Amino acid sequence: MKLAHTMIRVRDLDRSLDFYSSFLGLHEVRRKDLGDAILVFLADADRHHFIELTFNKDGRDYVMGSQFGHLAFFTENLDAVIEQVESVGWDYRGSRPETGSKYI
């Protein structure tokens, strides 16, 4: 089995698309309007992993961080990513040596 996609509910579709495309380099590969919701699928250049942004048109609010567990990305240069993240005011949370993971 391979990861199909990770679904994230969003309040502001345009703002979310801007973040995932300009900051993470993902691009839109498919969009589906279901009437009460819009689904937008994003992928990297190699189309290895997909993120589905779900915008519900009913105006519901979401509590930040309660809709999913985490997203994982590969990078060739973690130091450059950390520098970019810190330049926009986010925190680099450190690493877990026992797993080899690093968290932003």
Short mmCIF file of C-alpha atoms in Angstrom, two decimals:
data_model
loop_
_atom_site.label_atom_id
_atom_site.label_comp_id
_atom_site.label_asym_id
_atom_site.label_seq_id
_atom_site.Cartn_x
_atom_site.Cartn_y
_atom_site.Cartn_z
CA MET A 1 0.00 0.00 0.00
CA LYS A 2 1.02 3.60 -0.62
CA LEU A 3 -0.30 6.82 0.78
CA ALA A 4 -3.16 8.12 -1.39
CA HIS A 5 -3.67 11.53 0.17
CA THR A 6 -4.04 13.48 3.38
CA MET A 7 -7.26 15.47 3.75
CA ILE A 8 -7.24 18.84 5.49
CA ARG A 9 -10.36 20.92 6.08
CA VAL A 10 -9.74 24.61 5.40
CA ARG A 11 -11.62 27.83 6.17
CA ASP A 12 -10.12 29.94 3.37
CA LEU A 13 -9.49 27.97 0.18
CA ASP A 14 -7.63 30.72 -1.70
CA ARG A 15 -5.30 31.46 1.20
CA SER A 16 -4.65 27.76 1.75
CA LEU A 17 -3.91 27.18 -1.93
CA ASP A 18 -1.47 30.09 -1.89
CA PHE A 19 0.38 28.61 1.11
CA TYR A 20 0.63 25.07 -0.27
CA SER A 21 1.70 26.25 -3.72
CA SER A 22 4.04 29.14 -2.93
CA PHE A 23 5.59 27.82 0.30
CA LEU A 24 5.59 24.05 -0.26
CA GLY A 25 5.77 24.00 -4.06
CA LEU A 26 2.67 21.85 -4.57
CA HIS A 27 0.39 22.33 -7.56
CA GLU A 28 -3.29 21.69 -8.19
CA VAL A 29 -3.94 18.44 -10.05
CA ARG A 30 -7.70 18.07 -9.61
CA ARG A 31 -10.69 20.04 -8.33
CA LYS A 32 -14.20 18.78 -7.65
CA ASP A 33 -17.20 20.90 -6.66
CA LEU A 34 -19.63 18.74 -4.70
CA GLY A 35 -22.18 21.51 -4.24
CA ASP A 36 -21.77 21.86 -0.48
CA ALA A 37 -17.97 21.47 -0.59
CA ILE A 38 -15.01 21.95 -2.92
CA LEU A 39 -12.20 19.39 -2.98
CA VAL A 40 -8.81 20.44 -4.35
CA PHE A 41 -6.04 17.86 -4.75
CA LEU A 42 -2.44 19.08 -4.68
CA ALA A 43 0.74 17.18 -5.49
CA ASP A 44 4.46 17.65 -5.76
CA ALA A 45 6.21 17.63 -9.14
CA ASP A 46 6.63 13.85 -9.06
CA ARG A 47 3.03 13.29 -7.93
CA HIS A 48 4.25 11.03 -5.11
CA HIS A 49 1.85 12.26 -2.45
CA PHE A 50 -1.42 14.13 -2.58
CA ILE A 51 -2.99 16.59 -0.17
CA GLU A 52 -6.72 17.13 -0.42
CA LEU A 53 -7.93 20.52 0.76
CA THR A 54 -11.63 20.38 1.63
CA PHE A 55 -13.55 23.64 1.79
CA ASN A 56 -17.05 23.25 3.23
CA LYS A 57 -19.30 26.05 1.95
CA ASP A 58 -21.52 26.13 5.06
CA GLY A 59 -19.10 28.45 6.87
CA ARG A 60 -18.33 26.06 9.71
CA ASP A 61 -15.35 26.84 11.87
CA TYR A 62 -12.51 24.46 12.70
CA VAL A 63 -10.30 24.33 15.74
CA MET A 64 -6.72 24.62 14.53
CA GLY A 65 -4.91 21.31 14.67
CA SER A 66 -7.89 19.13 15.51
CA GLN A 67 -8.57 17.81 12.00
CA PHE A 68 -5.47 15.70 11.35
CA GLY A 69 -2.36 14.23 12.94
CA HIS A 70 0.61 15.42 10.88
CA LEU A 71 2.07 15.84 7.41
CA ALA A 72 5.43 14.41 6.45
CA PHE A 73 7.70 15.82 3.75
CA PHE A 74 11.14 14.85 2.47
CA THR A 75 13.78 17.52 1.93
CA GLU A 76 17.35 17.50 0.65
CA ASN A 77 18.29 20.53 2.77
CA LEU A 78 16.60 20.73 6.17
CA ASP A 79 18.72 23.69 7.27
CA ALA A 80 17.39 25.78 4.37
CA VAL A 81 13.81 24.82 5.23
CA ILE A 82 14.33 25.69 8.91
CA GLU A 83 15.76 29.07 7.89
CA GLN A 84 12.77 29.74 5.62
CA VAL A 85 10.30 28.65 8.31
CA GLU A 86 11.91 30.89 10.93
CA SER A 87 11.95 33.83 8.48
CA VAL A 88 8.13 33.77 8.36
CA GLY A 89 7.80 33.55 12.14
CA TRP A 90 7.21 29.83 12.67
CA ASP A 91 9.06 27.75 15.24
CA TYR A 92 11.43 24.89 14.59
CA ARG A 93 10.56 22.45 17.37
CA GLY A 94 13.70 20.35 17.24
CA SER A 95 14.39 16.71 16.61
CA ARG A 96 13.80 13.27 18.07
CA PRO A 97 17.12 11.42 17.79
CA GLU A 98 15.47 8.07 18.54
CA THR A 99 13.39 8.31 15.34
CA GLY A 100 15.57 10.57 13.20
CA SER A 101 12.59 12.92 12.79
CA LYS A 102 12.72 16.70 12.89
CA TYR A 103 9.65 18.84 13.55
CA ILE A 104 8.51 22.24 12.34
#
